[in-house]
Coordinates of C-alpha atoms and ligand atoms in Angstrom, one line a residue:
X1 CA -4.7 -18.6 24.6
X2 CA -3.5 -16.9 21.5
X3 CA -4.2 -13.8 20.6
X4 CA -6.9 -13.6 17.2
X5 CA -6.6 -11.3 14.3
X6 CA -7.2 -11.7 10.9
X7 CA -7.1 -10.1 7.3
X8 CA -11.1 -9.7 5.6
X9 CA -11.1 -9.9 1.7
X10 CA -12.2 -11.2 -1.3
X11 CA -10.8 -12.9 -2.4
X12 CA -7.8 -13.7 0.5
X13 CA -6.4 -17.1 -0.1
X14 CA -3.4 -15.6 -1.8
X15 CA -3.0 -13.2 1.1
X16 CA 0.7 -12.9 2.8
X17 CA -0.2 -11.7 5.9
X18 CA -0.8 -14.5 8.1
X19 CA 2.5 -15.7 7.1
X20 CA 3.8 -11.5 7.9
X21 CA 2.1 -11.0 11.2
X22 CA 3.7 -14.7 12.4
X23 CA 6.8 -14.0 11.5
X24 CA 6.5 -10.7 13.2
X25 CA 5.1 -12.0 16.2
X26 CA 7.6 -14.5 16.2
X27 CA 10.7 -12.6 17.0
X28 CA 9.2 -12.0 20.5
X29 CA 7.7 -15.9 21.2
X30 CA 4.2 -14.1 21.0
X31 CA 1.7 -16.7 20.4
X32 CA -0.6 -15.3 17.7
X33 CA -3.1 -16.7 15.8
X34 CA -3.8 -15.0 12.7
X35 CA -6.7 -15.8 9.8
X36 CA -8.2 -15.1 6.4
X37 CA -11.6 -14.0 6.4
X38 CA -13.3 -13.7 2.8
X39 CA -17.6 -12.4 3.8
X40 CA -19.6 -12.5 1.2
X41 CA -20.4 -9.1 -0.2
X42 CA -23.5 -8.4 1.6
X43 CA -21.5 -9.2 4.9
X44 CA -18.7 -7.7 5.3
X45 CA -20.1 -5.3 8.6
X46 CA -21.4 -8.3 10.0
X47 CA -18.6 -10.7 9.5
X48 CA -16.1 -7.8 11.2
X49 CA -18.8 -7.6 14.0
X50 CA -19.2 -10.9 14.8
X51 CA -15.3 -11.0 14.8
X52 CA -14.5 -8.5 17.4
X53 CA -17.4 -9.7 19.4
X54 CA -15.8 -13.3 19.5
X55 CA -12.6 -11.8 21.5
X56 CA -10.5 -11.0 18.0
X57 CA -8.2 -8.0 18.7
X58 CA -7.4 -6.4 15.3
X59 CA -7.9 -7.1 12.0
X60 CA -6.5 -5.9 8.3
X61 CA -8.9 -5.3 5.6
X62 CA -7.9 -5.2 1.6
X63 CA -9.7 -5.8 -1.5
X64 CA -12.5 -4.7 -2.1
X65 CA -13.6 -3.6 1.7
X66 CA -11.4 -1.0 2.8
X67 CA -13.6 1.9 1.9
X68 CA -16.0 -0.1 3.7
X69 CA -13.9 -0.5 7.2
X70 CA -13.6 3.2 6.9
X71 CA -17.5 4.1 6.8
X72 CA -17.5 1.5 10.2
X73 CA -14.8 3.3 12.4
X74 CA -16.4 5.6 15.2
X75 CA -12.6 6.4 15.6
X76 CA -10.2 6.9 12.9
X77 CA -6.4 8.8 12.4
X78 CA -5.9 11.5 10.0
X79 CA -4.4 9.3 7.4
X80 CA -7.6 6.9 7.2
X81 CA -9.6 9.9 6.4
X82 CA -7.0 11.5 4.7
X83 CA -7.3 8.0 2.5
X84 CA -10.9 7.5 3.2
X85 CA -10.0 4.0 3.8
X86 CA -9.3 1.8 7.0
X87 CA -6.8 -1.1 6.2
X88 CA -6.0 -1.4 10.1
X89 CA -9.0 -2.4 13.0
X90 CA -8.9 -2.4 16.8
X91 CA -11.5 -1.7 19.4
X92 CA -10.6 0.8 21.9
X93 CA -13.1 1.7 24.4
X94 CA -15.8 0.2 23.2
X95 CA -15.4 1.7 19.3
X96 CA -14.0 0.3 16.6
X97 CA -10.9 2.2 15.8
X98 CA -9.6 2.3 11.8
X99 CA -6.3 3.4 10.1
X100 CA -5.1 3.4 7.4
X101 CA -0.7 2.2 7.1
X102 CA -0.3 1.9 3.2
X103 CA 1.1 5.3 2.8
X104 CA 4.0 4.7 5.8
X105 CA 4.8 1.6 4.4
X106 CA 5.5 2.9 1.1
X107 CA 7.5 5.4 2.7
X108 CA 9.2 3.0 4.6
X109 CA 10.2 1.2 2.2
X110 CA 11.5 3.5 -0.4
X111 CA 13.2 5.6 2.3
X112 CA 14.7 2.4 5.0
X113 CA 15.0 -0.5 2.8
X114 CA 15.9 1.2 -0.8
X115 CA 18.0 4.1 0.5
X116 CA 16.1 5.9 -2.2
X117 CA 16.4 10.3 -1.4
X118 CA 13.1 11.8 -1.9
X119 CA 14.3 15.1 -0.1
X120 CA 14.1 17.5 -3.6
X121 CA 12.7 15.2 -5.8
X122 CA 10.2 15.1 -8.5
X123 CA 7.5 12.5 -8.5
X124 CA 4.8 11.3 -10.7
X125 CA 2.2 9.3 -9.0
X126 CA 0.6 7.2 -12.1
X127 CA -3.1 6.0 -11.3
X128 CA -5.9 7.5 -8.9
X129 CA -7.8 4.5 -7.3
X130 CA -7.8 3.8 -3.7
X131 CA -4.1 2.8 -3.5
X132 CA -3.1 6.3 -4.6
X133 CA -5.7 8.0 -2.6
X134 CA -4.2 5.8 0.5
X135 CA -0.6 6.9 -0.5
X136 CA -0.9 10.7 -1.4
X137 CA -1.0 11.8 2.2
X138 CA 2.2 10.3 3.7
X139 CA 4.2 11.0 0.4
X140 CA 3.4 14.6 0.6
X141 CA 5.6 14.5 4.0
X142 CA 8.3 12.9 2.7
X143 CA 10.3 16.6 1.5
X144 CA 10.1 16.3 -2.4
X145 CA 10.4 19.3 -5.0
X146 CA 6.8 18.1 -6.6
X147 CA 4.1 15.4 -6.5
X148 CA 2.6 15.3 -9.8
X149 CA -0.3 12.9 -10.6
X150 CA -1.7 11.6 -13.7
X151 CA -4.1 8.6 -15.2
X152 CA -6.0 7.2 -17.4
X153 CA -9.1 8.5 -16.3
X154 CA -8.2 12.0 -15.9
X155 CA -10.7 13.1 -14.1
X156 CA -10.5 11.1 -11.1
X157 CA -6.6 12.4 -11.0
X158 CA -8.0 15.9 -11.0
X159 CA -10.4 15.0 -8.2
X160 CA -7.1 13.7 -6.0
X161 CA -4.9 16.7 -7.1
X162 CA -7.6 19.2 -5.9
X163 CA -8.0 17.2 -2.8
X164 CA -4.3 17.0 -1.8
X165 CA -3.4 20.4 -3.5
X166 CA -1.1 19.0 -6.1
X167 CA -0.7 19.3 -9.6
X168 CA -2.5 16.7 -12.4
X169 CA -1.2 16.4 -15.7
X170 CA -2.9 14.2 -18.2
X171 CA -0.8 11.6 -19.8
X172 CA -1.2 12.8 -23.4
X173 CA 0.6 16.1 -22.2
X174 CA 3.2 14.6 -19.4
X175 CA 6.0 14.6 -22.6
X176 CA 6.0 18.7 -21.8
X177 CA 7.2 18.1 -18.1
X178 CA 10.6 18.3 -16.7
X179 CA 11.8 14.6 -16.1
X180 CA 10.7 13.0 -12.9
X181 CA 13.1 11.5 -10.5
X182 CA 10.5 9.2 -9.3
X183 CA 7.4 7.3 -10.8
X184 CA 5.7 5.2 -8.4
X185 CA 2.9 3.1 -10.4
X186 CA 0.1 2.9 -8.2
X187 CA -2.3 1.4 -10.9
X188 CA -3.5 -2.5 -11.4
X189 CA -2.4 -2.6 -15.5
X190 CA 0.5 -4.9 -14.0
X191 CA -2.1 -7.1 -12.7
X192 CA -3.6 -7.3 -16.7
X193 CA 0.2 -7.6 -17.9
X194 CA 0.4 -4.4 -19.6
X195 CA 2.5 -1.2 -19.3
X196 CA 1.7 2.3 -18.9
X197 CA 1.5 4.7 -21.8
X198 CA 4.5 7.0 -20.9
X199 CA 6.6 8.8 -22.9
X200 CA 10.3 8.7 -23.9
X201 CA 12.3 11.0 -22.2
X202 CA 10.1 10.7 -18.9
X203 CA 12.6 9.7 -16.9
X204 CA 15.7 12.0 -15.0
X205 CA 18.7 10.4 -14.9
X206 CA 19.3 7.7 -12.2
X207 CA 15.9 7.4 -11.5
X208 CA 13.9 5.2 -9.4
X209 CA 10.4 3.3 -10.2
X210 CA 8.2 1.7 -7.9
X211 CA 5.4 -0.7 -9.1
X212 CA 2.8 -0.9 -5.9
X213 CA 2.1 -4.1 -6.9
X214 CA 3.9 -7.7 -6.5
X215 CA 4.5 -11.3 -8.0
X216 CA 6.9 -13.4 -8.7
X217 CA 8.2 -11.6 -11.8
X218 CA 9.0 -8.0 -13.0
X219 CA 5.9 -6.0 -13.8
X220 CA 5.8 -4.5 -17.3
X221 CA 6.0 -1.4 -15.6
X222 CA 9.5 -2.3 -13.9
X223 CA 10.8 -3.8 -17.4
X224 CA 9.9 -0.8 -19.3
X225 CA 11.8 1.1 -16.6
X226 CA 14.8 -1.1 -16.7
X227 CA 15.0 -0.3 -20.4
X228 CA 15.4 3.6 -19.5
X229 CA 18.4 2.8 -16.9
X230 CA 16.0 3.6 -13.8
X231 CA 17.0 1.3 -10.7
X232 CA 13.4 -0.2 -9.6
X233 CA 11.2 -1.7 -7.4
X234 CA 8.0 -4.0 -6.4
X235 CA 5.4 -3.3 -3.8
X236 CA 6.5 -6.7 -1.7
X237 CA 8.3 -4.4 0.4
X238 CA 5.3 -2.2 1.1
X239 CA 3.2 -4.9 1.6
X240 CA 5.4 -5.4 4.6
X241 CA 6.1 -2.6 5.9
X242 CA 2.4 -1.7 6.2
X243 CA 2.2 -4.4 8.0
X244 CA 4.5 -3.6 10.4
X245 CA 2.6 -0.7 11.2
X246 CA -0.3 -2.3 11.4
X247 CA 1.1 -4.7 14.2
X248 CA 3.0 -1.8 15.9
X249 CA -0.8 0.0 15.7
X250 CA -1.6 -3.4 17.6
X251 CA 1.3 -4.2 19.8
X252 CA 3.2 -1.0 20.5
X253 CA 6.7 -2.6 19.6
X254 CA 8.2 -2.2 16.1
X255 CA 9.0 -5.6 14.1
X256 CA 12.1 -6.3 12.3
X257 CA 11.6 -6.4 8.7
X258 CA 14.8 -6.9 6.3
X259 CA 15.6 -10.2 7.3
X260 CA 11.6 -11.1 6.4
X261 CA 12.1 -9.8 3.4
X262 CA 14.8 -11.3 2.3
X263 CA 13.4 -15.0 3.4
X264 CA 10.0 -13.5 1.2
X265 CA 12.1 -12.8 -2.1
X266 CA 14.7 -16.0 -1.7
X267 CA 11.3 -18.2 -1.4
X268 CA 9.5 -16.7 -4.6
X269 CA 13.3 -17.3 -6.2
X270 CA 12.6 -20.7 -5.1
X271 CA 9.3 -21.1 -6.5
X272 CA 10.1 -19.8 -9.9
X273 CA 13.7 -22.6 -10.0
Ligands
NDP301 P1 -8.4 0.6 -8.1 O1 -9.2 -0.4 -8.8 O2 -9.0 1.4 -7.0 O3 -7.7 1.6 -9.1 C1 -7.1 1.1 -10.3 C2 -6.3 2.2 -10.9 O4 -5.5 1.6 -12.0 C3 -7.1 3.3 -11.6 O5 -6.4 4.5 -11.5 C4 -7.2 2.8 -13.0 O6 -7.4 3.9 -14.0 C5 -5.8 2.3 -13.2 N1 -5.7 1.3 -14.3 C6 -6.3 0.1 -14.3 N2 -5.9 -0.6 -15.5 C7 -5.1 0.3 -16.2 C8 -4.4 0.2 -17.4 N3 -4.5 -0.9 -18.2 N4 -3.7 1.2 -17.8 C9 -3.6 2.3 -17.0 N5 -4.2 2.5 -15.8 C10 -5.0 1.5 -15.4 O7 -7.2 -0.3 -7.5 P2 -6.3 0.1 -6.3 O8 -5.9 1.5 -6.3 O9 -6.8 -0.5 -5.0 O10 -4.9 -0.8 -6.5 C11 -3.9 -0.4 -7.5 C12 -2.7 -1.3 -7.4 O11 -2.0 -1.1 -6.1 C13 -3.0 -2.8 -7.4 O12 -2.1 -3.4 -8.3 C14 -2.7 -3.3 -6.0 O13 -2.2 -4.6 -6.0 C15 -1.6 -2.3 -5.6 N6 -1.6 -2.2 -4.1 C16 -0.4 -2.6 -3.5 C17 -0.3 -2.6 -2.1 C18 1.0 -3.1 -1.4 O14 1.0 -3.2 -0.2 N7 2.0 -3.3 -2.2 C19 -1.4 -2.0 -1.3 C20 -2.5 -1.5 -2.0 C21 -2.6 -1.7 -3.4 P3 -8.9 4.4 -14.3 O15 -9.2 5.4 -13.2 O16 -8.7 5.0 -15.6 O17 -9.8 3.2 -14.3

């Protein structure tokens, strides 16, 4: 029989990770069956419940539950509570066990698939909802000069900064920094189709952006970048690379990525030709 996980959302029918965790499970003939669960609201505890019960052996949680997954976990690693949100499940034990892989991915895929050096840099993290708080953590390990944080809501950037002991700047006074190296955009305004309110002269020279997010076309974000001369990047690649952690969590064996990637990016070419 194969082995059950699935990915709890709402909504999840646009979710890639069936389609991930296959492929990944593929490269070793695993036989894995892998599903979308969307609970109602009100259900979400029971719904995970009722999955592990029925034999299922982990299970990813996104939008809008992962806070949610974290307040379940008897057991959780130092990133999920450094995050305060569980994106990974597996009993252990008898417990429910939560982490939380968002932060490595990103890392993983700025470092391993972009080549991008963080070693010395300076970064501006731009947004302070639960992608950033899932982020902070593992980018804080990753050797850079300074992580700077701002958004529109200043206060909740203040709130992160004291909590991970890093600086927050608000974005009417960010055109008084020294140029960042980095901006990773860990906001949803690319979801509404609009930019960020950054100013001229933000940018170092040969910089990298990374939107967090992904579609089939450039985010304003990674437009307005490309207009400065910075070399940038979606979150498709951290997408997968968190979950590739997620199945080595699982499965104790690393997946091979790139080539998935690749196939991911060539088929949303083909989509849009
Ligand atoms: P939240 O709703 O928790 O936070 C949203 C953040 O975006 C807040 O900081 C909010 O600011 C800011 N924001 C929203 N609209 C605007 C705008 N028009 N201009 C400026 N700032 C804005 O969302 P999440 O943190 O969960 O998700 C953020 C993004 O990260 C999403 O696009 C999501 O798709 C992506 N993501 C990608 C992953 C991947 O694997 N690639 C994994 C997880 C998330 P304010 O506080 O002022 O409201």
């Amino acid at each position: 029989m194969s082995a059950k996980y699935a990915v709890f959302g709402q909504p999840i029918a646009h979710s890639k990770s069936p389609q991930i965790h296959e492929a990944f499970a593929a490269q070793r003939s695993q036989a894995l069956k892998y599903e979308r669960i969307a609970p109602n609201e009100d259900e979400f505890e029971s719904a995970v419940e009722a999955f592990f019960a029925e034999g299922g052996q982990g299970a990813n949680v996104t939008l809008p539950f992962k806070e949610r997954a974290y307040a379940m976990c008897k057991v959780r690693t130092e990133r999920a509570e450094q995050a305060q949100a569980v994106n990974t499940l597996w009993m252990e034990n008898g417990q429910l066990h939560g982490d939380n892989t968002d932060g490595a991915g990103l890392l993983a895929d700025m470092i391993r698939n972009l080549n991008w050096k963080l070693i010395n840099k300076r970064i501006l993290v731009v947004g302070a909802g639960g992608a950033v708080r899932g982020i902070l953590g593992c980018l804080l390990t990753a050797g850079a000069q300074e992580v700077v944080i701002t958004n529109r809501t200043f206060e909740r950037a203040e709130e992160l900064a004291q909590q991970f002991n890093i600086r927050a700047v608000a974005l009417d006074a960010l055109a008084e920094e020294t140029p960042f190296n980095i901006i990773i955009n860990g906001t949803s305004a690319s979801l509404a189709g609009e930019s960020l309110a950054l100013p001229l002269g933000i940018l170092a020279d040969s910089a990298y952006c990374y939107d967090m997010m992904y579609g089939e076309e450039p985010t304003p974000f990674m437009q307005w970048a490309q207009t400065q001369g910075a070399e940038v990047s979606d979150g498709l690649g951290m997408l997968v690379q968190q979950a590739a952690e997620s199945f080595y969590r699982w499965h104790g064996w690393r997946p091979a990525t790139v080539a998935l990637l690749k196939d991911m990016r060539d088929a949303s070419t083909e989509t849009l030709s």
